[in-house]
Amino acid sequence: MIYLNGQFLPLEEARVPVLDRGFIFGDGVYEVIPVYERRVFRLPQHLARLQASMDAIGLSNPHSVDQWRDLIERVVALNTLADQSIYLQVTRGVAKRDHAFPLEAVPTVLIMSNPLKPPSIALRESGVSAVTLADNRWLRCDIKSIALLGNVLLRQAAVAAGAMECVLLRDGFLTEGAASNIFAVRAGVLLAPPKSNLILPGITYDVVLELARASSLNHEVRPVSEAEVRGADELMLTSSTREVLPITILDGKNVGDGTPGPLTRRLMQLFDRHKLDLRLENGVKAS
Ligand code: PDD
């Protein structure tokens, strides 16, 4: 069951007009929000990022935070699984095709649920392989835009090269993955590229840095050079659907000794504990 423009209905029955600007221009924004044990993970933060994306594209938010919470919780309740991945998107609505914003259009709001399947234990133990690619996307990667052709092509290039994700480099520095944030570890220090227009401000990225801070793990938020990525002892990716996952092969070569390193393991463990304790929805406990 999904929510579309005021109605709850089965996915198969949902229809969007051809002239929706999401379909014609990719003119819209989205969020992916994990639900664990029917509890929505970090909803205030996801809604704050949605608001930032809408502000950035000049789209007024059709719903208050309380309305969003209510709609999302109703979609969660209408679906059977305890762990879900909520996908929501807002487009600029239906209008005659013209690039400029329509004078009168009602935003299209979609909320749907997919099964949330975090990475298997086997995958967490082996880690995944990635390839470096030049980040050729636009300069507003901080907007969670539904126009993802750049990300789609990069991810496909990684898959075609036999890898699961790409590690993107722009002007000699690490940005992120096609659908994830990337961290490096060197000499026991967790390195995170700072938030900027060049990366999506990941909710999981924030969780990881909060966990590192709370557990006094050495970390630095600063530009990470290509050389530091290539010589990293550990690499990891983070996202709402993949949580924290080690990258153990980069461009066909082992990262470190080719197994998940100590800092990555510690962060996976801390993340597991944190996600199961959603009573601390907005905070991180020291350990
Ligand atoms: N993508 N960077 C990009 C480009 C992303 O698409 C994502 C997530 C992230 C991680 O953000 P978060 O931790 O808030 O999920 C970083 C989602 C999962 C997707 O498009 O399916």
PDB file of C-alpha atoms and ligand atoms in Angstrom:
ATOM      1  CA  MET A   1       0.000   0.000   0.000  1.00  0.00           C
ATOM      2  CA  ILE A   2       1.228   3.436  -0.879  1.00  0.00           C
ATOM      3  CA  TYR A   3       0.174   7.047  -0.378  1.00  0.00           C
ATOM      4  CA  LEU A   4      -0.370   9.217  -3.459  1.00  0.00           C
ATOM      5  CA  ASN A   5      -1.870  12.714  -3.357  1.00  0.00           C
ATOM      6  CA  GLY A   6      -4.308  12.234  -0.509  1.00  0.00           C
ATOM      7  CA  GLN A   7      -5.130   8.571  -1.093  1.00  0.00           C
ATOM      8  CA  PHE A   8      -3.883   5.287   0.329  1.00  0.00           C
ATOM      9  CA  LEU A   9      -4.042   2.594  -2.346  1.00  0.00           C
ATOM     10  CA  PRO A  10      -2.283  -0.503  -3.693  1.00  0.00           C
ATOM     11  CA  LEU A  11       0.853   0.319  -5.709  1.00  0.00           C
ATOM     12  CA  GLU A  12      -0.613  -1.347  -8.830  1.00  0.00           C
ATOM     13  CA  GLU A  13      -3.561   1.038  -8.816  1.00  0.00           C
ATOM     14  CA  ALA A  14      -1.543   4.225  -8.426  1.00  0.00           C
ATOM     15  CA  ARG A  15      -1.302   6.495 -11.501  1.00  0.00           C
ATOM     16  CA  VAL A  16       0.579   9.714 -12.193  1.00  0.00           C
ATOM     17  CA  PRO A  17      -0.233  11.889 -15.243  1.00  0.00           C
ATOM     18  CA  VAL A  18       2.291  11.886 -18.079  1.00  0.00           C
ATOM     19  CA  LEU A  19       2.762  15.636 -17.720  1.00  0.00           C
ATOM     20  CA  ASP A  20       3.985  15.352 -14.144  1.00  0.00           C
ATOM     21  CA  ARG A  21       7.208  17.369 -14.009  1.00  0.00           C
ATOM     22  CA  GLY A  22       8.836  14.511 -12.145  1.00  0.00           C
ATOM     23  CA  PHE A  23       8.347  12.342 -15.254  1.00  0.00           C
ATOM     24  CA  ILE A  24       9.111  15.065 -17.811  1.00  0.00           C
ATOM     25  CA  PHE A  25      12.012  16.905 -16.125  1.00  0.00           C
ATOM     26  CA  GLY A  26      13.025  14.937 -13.031  1.00  0.00           C
ATOM     27  CA  ASP A  27      11.789  18.073 -11.250  1.00  0.00           C
ATOM     28  CA  GLY A  28      11.413  16.849  -7.701  1.00  0.00           C
ATOM     29  CA  VAL A  29      13.147  15.674  -4.547  1.00  0.00           C
ATOM     30  CA  TYR A  30      13.057  12.511  -2.452  1.00  0.00           C
ATOM     31  CA  GLU A  31      14.016  10.774   0.761  1.00  0.00           C
ATOM     32  CA  VAL A  32      14.770   7.181   1.705  1.00  0.00           C
ATOM     33  CA  ILE A  33      14.032   6.497   5.373  1.00  0.00           C
ATOM     34  CA  PRO A  34      14.699   3.213   7.170  1.00  0.00           C
ATOM     35  CA  VAL A  35      12.095   1.757   9.519  1.00  0.00           C
ATOM     36  CA  TYR A  36      13.277  -0.703  12.153  1.00  0.00           C
ATOM     37  CA  GLU A  37      10.715  -2.671  14.152  1.00  0.00           C
ATOM     38  CA  ARG A  38       8.080  -0.283  12.775  1.00  0.00           C
ATOM     39  CA  ARG A  39       9.911   2.720  14.172  1.00  0.00           C
ATOM     40  CA  VAL A  40      10.969   5.372  11.720  1.00  0.00           C
ATOM     41  CA  PHE A  41      14.719   6.064  12.016  1.00  0.00           C
ATOM     42  CA  ARG A  42      15.739   9.695  12.484  1.00  0.00           C
ATOM     43  CA  LEU A  43      12.559  11.090  10.987  1.00  0.00           C
ATOM     44  CA  PRO A  44      13.174  14.713  12.104  1.00  0.00           C
ATOM     45  CA  GLN A  45      16.550  14.676  10.367  1.00  0.00           C
ATOM     46  CA  HIS A  46      15.132  13.178   7.167  1.00  0.00           C
ATOM     47  CA  LEU A  47      12.322  15.742   7.111  1.00  0.00           C
ATOM     48  CA  ALA A  48      14.813  18.554   7.733  1.00  0.00           C
ATOM     49  CA  ARG A  49      16.862  17.375   4.756  1.00  0.00           C
ATOM     50  CA  LEU A  50      13.690  17.109   2.651  1.00  0.00           C
ATOM     51  CA  GLN A  51      12.890  20.710   3.579  1.00  0.00           C
ATOM     52  CA  ALA A  52      16.420  21.784   2.611  1.00  0.00           C
ATOM     53  CA  SER A  53      16.058  20.029  -0.768  1.00  0.00           C
ATOM     54  CA  MET A  54      12.667  21.685  -1.355  1.00  0.00           C
ATOM     55  CA  ASP A  55      14.023  25.094  -0.389  1.00  0.00           C
ATOM     56  CA  ALA A  56      16.925  24.578  -2.786  1.00  0.00           C
ATOM     57  CA  ILE A  57      14.584  23.950  -5.719  1.00  0.00           C
ATOM     58  CA  GLY A  58      12.013  26.589  -4.769  1.00  0.00           C
ATOM     59  CA  LEU A  59       9.212  24.159  -4.030  1.00  0.00           C
ATOM     60  CA  SER A  60       6.963  24.930  -1.094  1.00  0.00           C
ATOM     61  CA  ASN A  61       6.415  22.066   1.290  1.00  0.00           C
ATOM     62  CA  PRO A  62       2.827  20.776   0.982  1.00  0.00           C
ATOM     63  CA  HIS A  63       2.922  19.261   4.489  1.00  0.00           C
ATOM     64  CA  SER A  64       3.908  20.190   8.021  1.00  0.00           C
ATOM     65  CA  VAL A  65       6.296  17.949   9.954  1.00  0.00           C
ATOM     66  CA  ASP A  66       3.326  16.515  11.880  1.00  0.00           C
ATOM     67  CA  GLN A  67       1.434  15.776   8.673  1.00  0.00           C
ATOM     68  CA  TRP A  68       4.477  14.049   7.180  1.00  0.00           C
ATOM     69  CA  ARG A  69       4.911  11.984  10.333  1.00  0.00           C
ATOM     70  CA  ASP A  70       1.268  10.957  10.246  1.00  0.00           C
ATOM     71  CA  LEU A  71       1.323  10.008   6.551  1.00  0.00           C
ATOM     72  CA  ILE A  72       4.572   8.048   6.866  1.00  0.00           C
ATOM     73  CA  GLU A  73       3.377   6.218   9.961  1.00  0.00           C
ATOM     74  CA  ARG A  74       0.149   5.291   8.178  1.00  0.00           C
ATOM     75  CA  VAL A  75       2.068   3.846   5.232  1.00  0.00           C
ATOM     76  CA  VAL A  76       4.277   1.892   7.657  1.00  0.00           C
ATOM     77  CA  ALA A  77       1.152   0.563   9.406  1.00  0.00           C
ATOM     78  CA  LEU A  78      -0.468  -0.473   6.104  1.00  0.00           C
ATOM     79  CA  ASN A  79       2.515  -2.621   5.166  1.00  0.00           C
ATOM     80  CA  THR A  80       3.253  -5.943   6.771  1.00  0.00           C
ATOM     81  CA  LEU A  81       6.988  -6.026   7.390  1.00  0.00           C
ATOM     82  CA  ALA A  82       8.504  -4.731  10.632  1.00  0.00           C
ATOM     83  CA  ASP A  83      11.583  -3.432   8.813  1.00  0.00           C
ATOM     84  CA  GLN A  84      10.809  -1.200   5.853  1.00  0.00           C
ATOM     85  CA  SER A  85      12.469   1.336   3.640  1.00  0.00           C
ATOM     86  CA  ILE A  86      10.187   4.308   3.116  1.00  0.00           C
ATOM     87  CA  TYR A  87      10.643   6.083  -0.206  1.00  0.00           C
ATOM     88  CA  LEU A  88       8.992   9.465  -0.490  1.00  0.00           C
ATOM     89  CA  GLN A  89       9.084  11.952  -3.300  1.00  0.00           C
ATOM     90  CA  VAL A  90       7.614  15.334  -4.024  1.00  0.00           C
ATOM     91  CA  THR A  91       7.537  16.717  -7.554  1.00  0.00           C
ATOM     92  CA  ARG A  92       6.521  20.145  -8.824  1.00  0.00           C
ATOM     93  CA  GLY A  93       3.288  18.607 -10.084  1.00  0.00           C
ATOM     94  CA  VAL A  94       1.445  18.457 -13.395  1.00  0.00           C
ATOM     95  CA  ALA A  95       1.742  21.270 -15.939  1.00  0.00           C
ATOM     96  CA  LYS A  96       2.119  21.848 -19.671  1.00  0.00           C
ATOM     97  CA  ARG A  97       5.735  21.157 -20.600  1.00  0.00           C
ATOM     98  CA  ASP A  98       7.790  24.306 -20.120  1.00  0.00           C
ATOM     99  CA  HIS A  99      11.090  24.526 -18.301  1.00  0.00           C
ATOM    100  CA  ALA A 100      10.170  27.514 -16.147  1.00  0.00           C
ATOM    101  CA  PHE A 101       8.163  26.865 -12.991  1.00  0.00           C
ATOM    102  CA  PRO A 102       4.400  26.663 -13.661  1.00  0.00           C
ATOM    103  CA  LEU A 103       2.369  29.440 -12.058  1.00  0.00           C
ATOM    104  CA  GLU A 104      -0.152  27.036 -10.633  1.00  0.00           C
ATOM    105  CA  ALA A 105       0.745  23.453  -9.993  1.00  0.00           C
ATOM    106  CA  VAL A 106       0.003  21.225  -7.052  1.00  0.00           C
ATOM    107  CA  PRO A 107       2.983  19.157  -5.885  1.00  0.00           C
ATOM    108  CA  THR A 108       2.688  15.413  -6.405  1.00  0.00           C
ATOM    109  CA  VAL A 109       3.368  13.520  -3.174  1.00  0.00           C
ATOM    110  CA  LEU A 110       4.225   9.822  -3.178  1.00  0.00           C
ATOM    111  CA  ILE A 111       5.113   7.678  -0.173  1.00  0.00           C
ATOM    112  CA  MET A 112       5.807   3.991  -0.672  1.00  0.00           C
ATOM    113  CA  SER A 113       7.341   1.188   1.334  1.00  0.00           C
ATOM    114  CA  ASN A 114       9.861  -1.434   0.291  1.00  0.00           C
ATOM    115  CA  PRO A 115      11.282  -4.286   2.350  1.00  0.00           C
ATOM    116  CA  LEU A 116      14.403  -3.139   4.207  1.00  0.00           C
ATOM    117  CA  LYS A 117      17.090  -5.735   3.790  1.00  0.00           C
ATOM    118  CA  PRO A 118      20.300  -4.611   5.449  1.00  0.00           C
ATOM    119  CA  PRO A 119      23.489  -6.258   4.154  1.00  0.00           C
ATOM    120  CA  SER A 120      23.920  -9.904   5.118  1.00  0.00           C
ATOM    121  CA  ILE A 121      26.447 -10.981   7.717  1.00  0.00           C
ATOM    122  CA  ALA A 122      28.418 -12.628   4.912  1.00  0.00           C
ATOM    123  CA  LEU A 123      28.644  -9.340   3.016  1.00  0.00           C
ATOM    124  CA  ARG A 124      29.649  -7.445   6.152  1.00  0.00           C
ATOM    125  CA  GLU A 125      32.381 -10.030   6.734  1.00  0.00           C
ATOM    126  CA  SER A 126      33.697 -10.018   3.168  1.00  0.00           C
ATOM    127  CA  GLY A 127      33.156  -6.351   2.430  1.00  0.00           C
ATOM    128  CA  VAL A 128      32.372  -5.127  -1.072  1.00  0.00           C
ATOM    129  CA  SER A 129      34.425  -4.062  -4.031  1.00  0.00           C
ATOM    130  CA  ALA A 130      34.416  -0.572  -5.489  1.00  0.00           C
ATOM    131  CA  VAL A 131      36.044   1.266  -8.355  1.00  0.00           C
ATOM    132  CA  THR A 132      37.205   4.862  -8.479  1.00  0.00           C
ATOM    133  CA  LEU A 133      35.486   7.045 -11.061  1.00  0.00           C
ATOM    134  CA  ALA A 134      35.587  10.718 -11.942  1.00  0.00           C
ATOM    135  CA  ASP A 135      32.668  12.524 -10.333  1.00  0.00           C
ATOM    136  CA  ASN A 136      31.052  14.160 -13.358  1.00  0.00           C
ATOM    137  CA  ARG A 137      27.741  15.079 -11.731  1.00  0.00           C
ATOM    138  CA  TRP A 138      26.391  18.605 -11.382  1.00  0.00           C
ATOM    139  CA  LEU A 139      27.481  20.996  -8.634  1.00  0.00           C
ATOM    140  CA  ARG A 140      24.381  20.628  -6.420  1.00  0.00           C
ATOM    141  CA  CYS A 141      24.891  17.101  -5.146  1.00  0.00           C
ATOM    142  CA  ASP A 142      23.663  18.334  -1.746  1.00  0.00           C
ATOM    143  CA  ILE A 143      20.100  18.370  -3.129  1.00  0.00           C
ATOM    144  CA  LYS A 144      18.379  14.994  -2.890  1.00  0.00           C
ATOM    145  CA  SER A 145      17.033  15.362  -6.419  1.00  0.00           C
ATOM    146  CA  ILE A 146      15.067  12.633  -8.177  1.00  0.00           C
ATOM    147  CA  ALA A 147      17.055  13.541 -11.318  1.00  0.00           C
ATOM    148  CA  LEU A 148      19.670  10.840 -10.772  1.00  0.00           C
ATOM    149  CA  LEU A 149      20.969  10.150 -14.266  1.00  0.00           C
ATOM    150  CA  GLY A 150      24.523  11.077 -13.248  1.00  0.00           C
ATOM    151  CA  ASN A 151      24.376   8.708 -10.284  1.00  0.00           C
ATOM    152  CA  VAL A 152      22.694   6.004 -12.370  1.00  0.00           C
ATOM    153  CA  LEU A 153      25.425   6.073 -15.037  1.00  0.00           C
ATOM    154  CA  LEU A 154      28.205   6.030 -12.439  1.00  0.00           C
ATOM    155  CA  ARG A 155      26.655   3.161 -10.522  1.00  0.00           C
ATOM    156  CA  GLN A 156      26.158   1.220 -13.736  1.00  0.00           C
ATOM    157  CA  ALA A 157      29.795   1.814 -14.705  1.00  0.00           C
ATOM    158  CA  ALA A 158      30.791   0.338 -11.331  1.00  0.00           C
ATOM    159  CA  VAL A 159      28.530  -2.687 -11.854  1.00  0.00           C
ATOM    160  CA  ALA A 160      29.880  -3.173 -15.388  1.00  0.00           C
ATOM    161  CA  ALA A 161      33.371  -3.223 -13.880  1.00  0.00           C
ATOM    162  CA  GLY A 162      32.262  -5.998 -11.508  1.00  0.00           C
ATOM    163  CA  ALA A 163      32.037  -3.729  -8.463  1.00  0.00           C
ATOM    164  CA  MET A 164      29.183  -2.849  -6.168  1.00  0.00           C
ATOM    165  CA  GLU A 165      29.772   0.876  -5.748  1.00  0.00           C
ATOM    166  CA  CYS A 166      32.002   3.618  -7.048  1.00  0.00           C
ATOM    167  CA  VAL A 167      34.272   5.890  -5.054  1.00  0.00           C
ATOM    168  CA  LEU A 168      33.977   9.271  -6.726  1.00  0.00           C
ATOM    169  CA  LEU A 169      36.865  11.686  -7.084  1.00  0.00           C
ATOM    170  CA  ARG A 170      36.586  15.317  -8.138  1.00  0.00           C
ATOM    171  CA  ASP A 171      39.593  17.590  -8.634  1.00  0.00           C
ATOM    172  CA  GLY A 172      41.820  15.166  -6.739  1.00  0.00           C
ATOM    173  CA  PHE A 173      39.543  14.744  -3.726  1.00  0.00           C
ATOM    174  CA  LEU A 174      37.037  12.177  -2.497  1.00  0.00           C
ATOM    175  CA  THR A 175      33.379  13.160  -2.798  1.00  0.00           C
ATOM    176  CA  GLU A 176      31.047  10.180  -2.187  1.00  0.00           C
ATOM    177  CA  GLY A 177      29.587   7.072  -3.837  1.00  0.00           C
ATOM    178  CA  ALA A 178      26.811   6.884  -6.457  1.00  0.00           C
ATOM    179  CA  ALA A 179      24.299   6.196  -3.679  1.00  0.00           C
ATOM    180  CA  SER A 180      26.342   6.364  -0.477  1.00  0.00           C
ATOM    181  CA  ASN A 181      28.801   8.440   1.520  1.00  0.00           C
ATOM    182  CA  ILE A 182      32.388   7.214   1.734  1.00  0.00           C
ATOM    183  CA  PHE A 183      34.804   7.315   4.677  1.00  0.00           C
ATOM    184  CA  ALA A 184      38.511   6.438   4.714  1.00  0.00           C
ATOM    185  CA  VAL A 185      40.738   5.349   7.586  1.00  0.00           C
ATOM    186  CA  ARG A 186      44.427   6.118   7.736  1.00  0.00           C
ATOM    187  CA  ALA A 187      46.724   5.397  10.669  1.00  0.00           C
ATOM    188  CA  GLY A 188      43.732   4.784  12.929  1.00  0.00           C
ATOM    189  CA  VAL A 189      41.990   8.051  12.042  1.00  0.00           C
ATOM    190  CA  LEU A 190      38.541   8.089  10.455  1.00  0.00           C
ATOM    191  CA  LEU A 191      38.507  10.633   7.619  1.00  0.00           C
ATOM    192  CA  ALA A 192      35.244  12.150   6.388  1.00  0.00           C
ATOM    193  CA  PRO A 193      34.896  14.585   3.488  1.00  0.00           C
ATOM    194  CA  PRO A 194      33.182  17.742   4.790  1.00  0.00           C
ATOM    195  CA  LYS A 195      29.611  18.532   3.775  1.00  0.00           C
ATOM    196  CA  SER A 196      29.482  20.842   0.782  1.00  0.00           C
ATOM    197  CA  ASN A 197      27.591  21.264  -2.471  1.00  0.00           C
ATOM    198  CA  LEU A 198      29.555  18.267  -3.777  1.00  0.00           C
ATOM    199  CA  ILE A 199      28.062  15.567  -1.550  1.00  0.00           C
ATOM    200  CA  LEU A 200      24.715  14.566  -0.126  1.00  0.00           C
ATOM    201  CA  PRO A 201      24.574  15.295   3.611  1.00  0.00           C
ATOM    202  CA  GLY A 202      23.901  11.683   4.573  1.00  0.00           C
ATOM    203  CA  ILE A 203      21.846  10.875   7.637  1.00  0.00           C
ATOM    204  CA  THR A 204      23.970   7.732   8.155  1.00  0.00           C
ATOM    205  CA  TYR A 205      27.107   9.880   7.678  1.00  0.00           C
ATOM    206  CA  ASP A 206      25.925  11.993  10.616  1.00  0.00           C
ATOM    207  CA  VAL A 207      25.201   8.903  12.702  1.00  0.00           C
ATOM    208  CA  VAL A 208      28.705   7.558  12.036  1.00  0.00           C
ATOM    209  CA  LEU A 209      30.361  10.808  13.066  1.00  0.00           C
ATOM    210  CA  GLU A 210      28.192  11.023  16.191  1.00  0.00           C
ATOM    211  CA  LEU A 211      29.129   7.454  17.090  1.00  0.00           C
ATOM    212  CA  ALA A 212      32.824   8.203  16.504  1.00  0.00           C
ATOM    213  CA  ARG A 213      32.596  11.277  18.734  1.00  0.00           C
ATOM    214  CA  ALA A 214      30.655   9.522  21.493  1.00  0.00           C
ATOM    215  CA  SER A 215      33.123   6.644  21.560  1.00  0.00           C
ATOM    216  CA  SER A 216      36.196   8.889  21.276  1.00  0.00           C
ATOM    217  CA  LEU A 217      37.344   7.321  18.018  1.00  0.00           C
ATOM    218  CA  ASN A 218      39.929   9.455  16.281  1.00  0.00           C
ATOM    219  CA  HIS A 219      38.286  11.248  13.401  1.00  0.00           C
ATOM    220  CA  GLU A 220      38.762  14.256  11.166  1.00  0.00           C
ATOM    221  CA  VAL A 221      36.255  15.989   8.914  1.00  0.00           C
ATOM    222  CA  ARG A 222      38.374  17.467   6.135  1.00  0.00           C
ATOM    223  CA  PRO A 223      39.029  17.094   2.427  1.00  0.00           C
ATOM    224  CA  VAL A 224      40.394  13.608   1.696  1.00  0.00           C
ATOM    225  CA  SER A 225      42.847  13.460  -1.198  1.00  0.00           C
ATOM    226  CA  GLU A 226      42.887  10.849  -3.929  1.00  0.00           C
ATOM    227  CA  ALA A 227      46.259   9.636  -2.628  1.00  0.00           C
ATOM    228  CA  GLU A 228      44.740   9.155   0.826  1.00  0.00           C
ATOM    229  CA  VAL A 229      41.898   7.154  -0.671  1.00  0.00           C
ATOM    230  CA  ARG A 230      44.260   4.966  -2.693  1.00  0.00           C
ATOM    231  CA  GLY A 231      46.552   4.390   0.285  1.00  0.00           C
ATOM    232  CA  ALA A 232      43.754   3.969   2.857  1.00  0.00           C
ATOM    233  CA  ASP A 233      43.996   1.252   5.509  1.00  0.00           C
ATOM    234  CA  GLU A 234      40.194   0.991   5.491  1.00  0.00           C
ATOM    235  CA  LEU A 235      37.346   2.307   3.382  1.00  0.00           C
ATOM    236  CA  MET A 236      33.651   2.142   4.169  1.00  0.00           C
ATOM    237  CA  LEU A 237      30.400   3.278   2.661  1.00  0.00           C
ATOM    238  CA  THR A 238      27.279   4.393   4.472  1.00  0.00           C
ATOM    239  CA  SER A 239      23.642   4.771   3.461  1.00  0.00           C
ATOM    240  CA  SER A 240      20.149   4.346   4.856  1.00  0.00           C
ATOM    241  CA  THR A 241      19.696   1.011   3.121  1.00  0.00           C
ATOM    242  CA  ARG A 242      23.240  -0.355   3.412  1.00  0.00           C
ATOM    243  CA  GLU A 243      24.053   1.061   6.854  1.00  0.00           C
ATOM    244  CA  VAL A 244      27.841   0.784   7.339  1.00  0.00           C
ATOM    245  CA  LEU A 245      29.616  -1.528   4.911  1.00  0.00           C
ATOM    246  CA  PRO A 246      33.345  -2.170   4.442  1.00  0.00           C
ATOM    247  CA  ILE A 247      34.923  -1.635   1.030  1.00  0.00           C
ATOM    248  CA  THR A 248      37.662  -4.243   0.939  1.00  0.00           C
ATOM    249  CA  ILE A 249      38.666  -4.070  -2.728  1.00  0.00           C
ATOM    250  CA  LEU A 250      39.299  -0.849  -4.619  1.00  0.00           C
ATOM    251  CA  ASP A 251      40.115  -0.955  -8.325  1.00  0.00           C
ATOM    252  CA  GLY A 252      40.843  -4.670  -8.035  1.00  0.00           C
ATOM    253  CA  LYS A 253      43.382  -4.257  -5.202  1.00  0.00           C
ATOM    254  CA  ASN A 254      42.979  -5.069  -1.525  1.00  0.00           C
ATOM    255  CA  VAL A 255      42.175  -2.207   0.814  1.00  0.00           C
ATOM    256  CA  GLY A 256      44.529  -2.826   3.766  1.00  0.00           C
ATOM    257  CA  ASP A 257      44.764  -6.600   4.050  1.00  0.00           C
ATOM    258  CA  GLY A 258      41.539  -7.076   2.081  1.00  0.00           C
ATOM    259  CA  THR A 259      39.355  -7.721   5.134  1.00  0.00           C
ATOM    260  CA  PRO A 260      37.196  -5.271   7.108  1.00  0.00           C
ATOM    261  CA  GLY A 261      39.491  -3.250   9.380  1.00  0.00           C
ATOM    262  CA  PRO A 262      39.133  -2.562  13.109  1.00  0.00           C
ATOM    263  CA  LEU A 263      37.564   0.886  12.865  1.00  0.00           C
ATOM    264  CA  THR A 264      35.012  -0.268  10.284  1.00  0.00           C
ATOM    265  CA  ARG A 265      34.108  -3.256  12.450  1.00  0.00           C
ATOM    266  CA  ARG A 266      33.725  -1.055  15.494  1.00  0.00           C
ATOM    267  CA  LEU A 267      31.465   1.367  13.635  1.00  0.00           C
ATOM    268  CA  MET A 268      29.292  -1.456  12.248  1.00  0.00           C
ATOM    269  CA  GLN A 269      28.911  -2.740  15.812  1.00  0.00           C
ATOM    270  CA  LEU A 270      28.117   0.705  17.239  1.00  0.00           C
ATOM    271  CA  PHE A 271      25.626   1.339  14.447  1.00  0.00           C
ATOM    272  CA  ASP A 272      23.851  -1.983  15.146  1.00  0.00           C
ATOM    273  CA  ARG A 273      23.501  -1.084  18.788  1.00  0.00           C
ATOM    274  CA  HIS A 274      22.291   2.407  17.971  1.00  0.00           C
ATOM    275  CA  LYS A 275      19.638   1.388  15.465  1.00  0.00           C
ATOM    276  CA  LEU A 276      18.141  -1.072  17.885  1.00  0.00           C
ATOM    277  CA  ASP A 277      17.781   1.583  20.528  1.00  0.00           C
ATOM    278  CA  LEU A 278      15.433   3.972  18.821  1.00  0.00           C
ATOM    279  CA  ARG A 279      14.376   5.425  22.112  1.00  0.00           C
ATOM    280  CA  LEU A 280      17.519   7.500  21.655  1.00  0.00           C
ATOM    281  CA  GLU A 281      16.115   8.655  18.336  1.00  0.00           C
ATOM    282  CA  ASN A 282      18.072  11.887  18.268  1.00  0.00           C
ATOM    283  CA  GLY A 283      21.113  11.111  20.282  1.00  0.00           C
ATOM    284  CA  VAL A 284      24.016   8.773  20.611  1.00  0.00           C
ATOM    285  CA  LYS A 285      25.053   7.150  23.853  1.00  0.00           C
ATOM    286  CA  ALA A 286      28.713   7.076  24.837  1.00  0.00           C
ATOM    287  CA  SER A 287      30.159   3.581  25.125  1.00  0.00           C
TER     288      SER A 287
HETATM  289  N1  PDD B   1      20.819   7.168  -1.231  1.00  0.00           N
HETATM  290  N2  PDD B   1      25.021  10.032  -1.217  1.00  0.00           N
HETATM  291  C1  PDD B   1      24.149   9.728  -2.203  1.00  0.00           C
HETATM  292  C2  PDD B   1      24.414  10.213  -3.567  1.00  0.00           C
HETATM  293  C3  PDD B   1      23.004   8.951  -1.901  1.00  0.00           C
HETATM  294  O1  PDD B   1      22.129   8.663  -2.885  1.00  0.00           O
HETATM  295  C4  PDD B   1      22.807   8.469  -0.576  1.00  0.00           C
HETATM  296  C5  PDD B   1      21.608   7.635  -0.199  1.00  0.00           C
HETATM  297  C6  PDD B   1      23.750   8.814   0.408  1.00  0.00           C
HETATM  298  C7  PDD B   1      23.591   8.376   1.843  1.00  0.00           C
HETATM  299  O2  PDD B   1      22.606   9.133   2.503  1.00  0.00           O
HETATM  300  P1  PDD B   1      21.760   8.505   3.699  1.00  0.00           P
HETATM  301  O3  PDD B   1      22.739   8.040   4.730  1.00  0.00           O
HETATM  302  O4  PDD B   1      20.945   9.654   4.214  1.00  0.00           O
HETATM  303  O5  PDD B   1      20.960   7.403   3.130  1.00  0.00           O
HETATM  304  C8  PDD B   1      24.839   9.602   0.045  1.00  0.00           C
HETATM  305  C9  PDD B   1      19.582   6.480  -0.966  1.00  0.00           C
HETATM  306  C10 PDD B   1      19.666   5.391   0.038  1.00  0.00           C
HETATM  307  C11 PDD B   1      18.959   6.054  -2.292  1.00  0.00           C
HETATM  308  O6  PDD B   1      19.006   6.858  -3.198  1.00  0.00           O
HETATM  309  O7  PDD B   1      18.424   4.944  -2.390  1.00  0.00           O
END
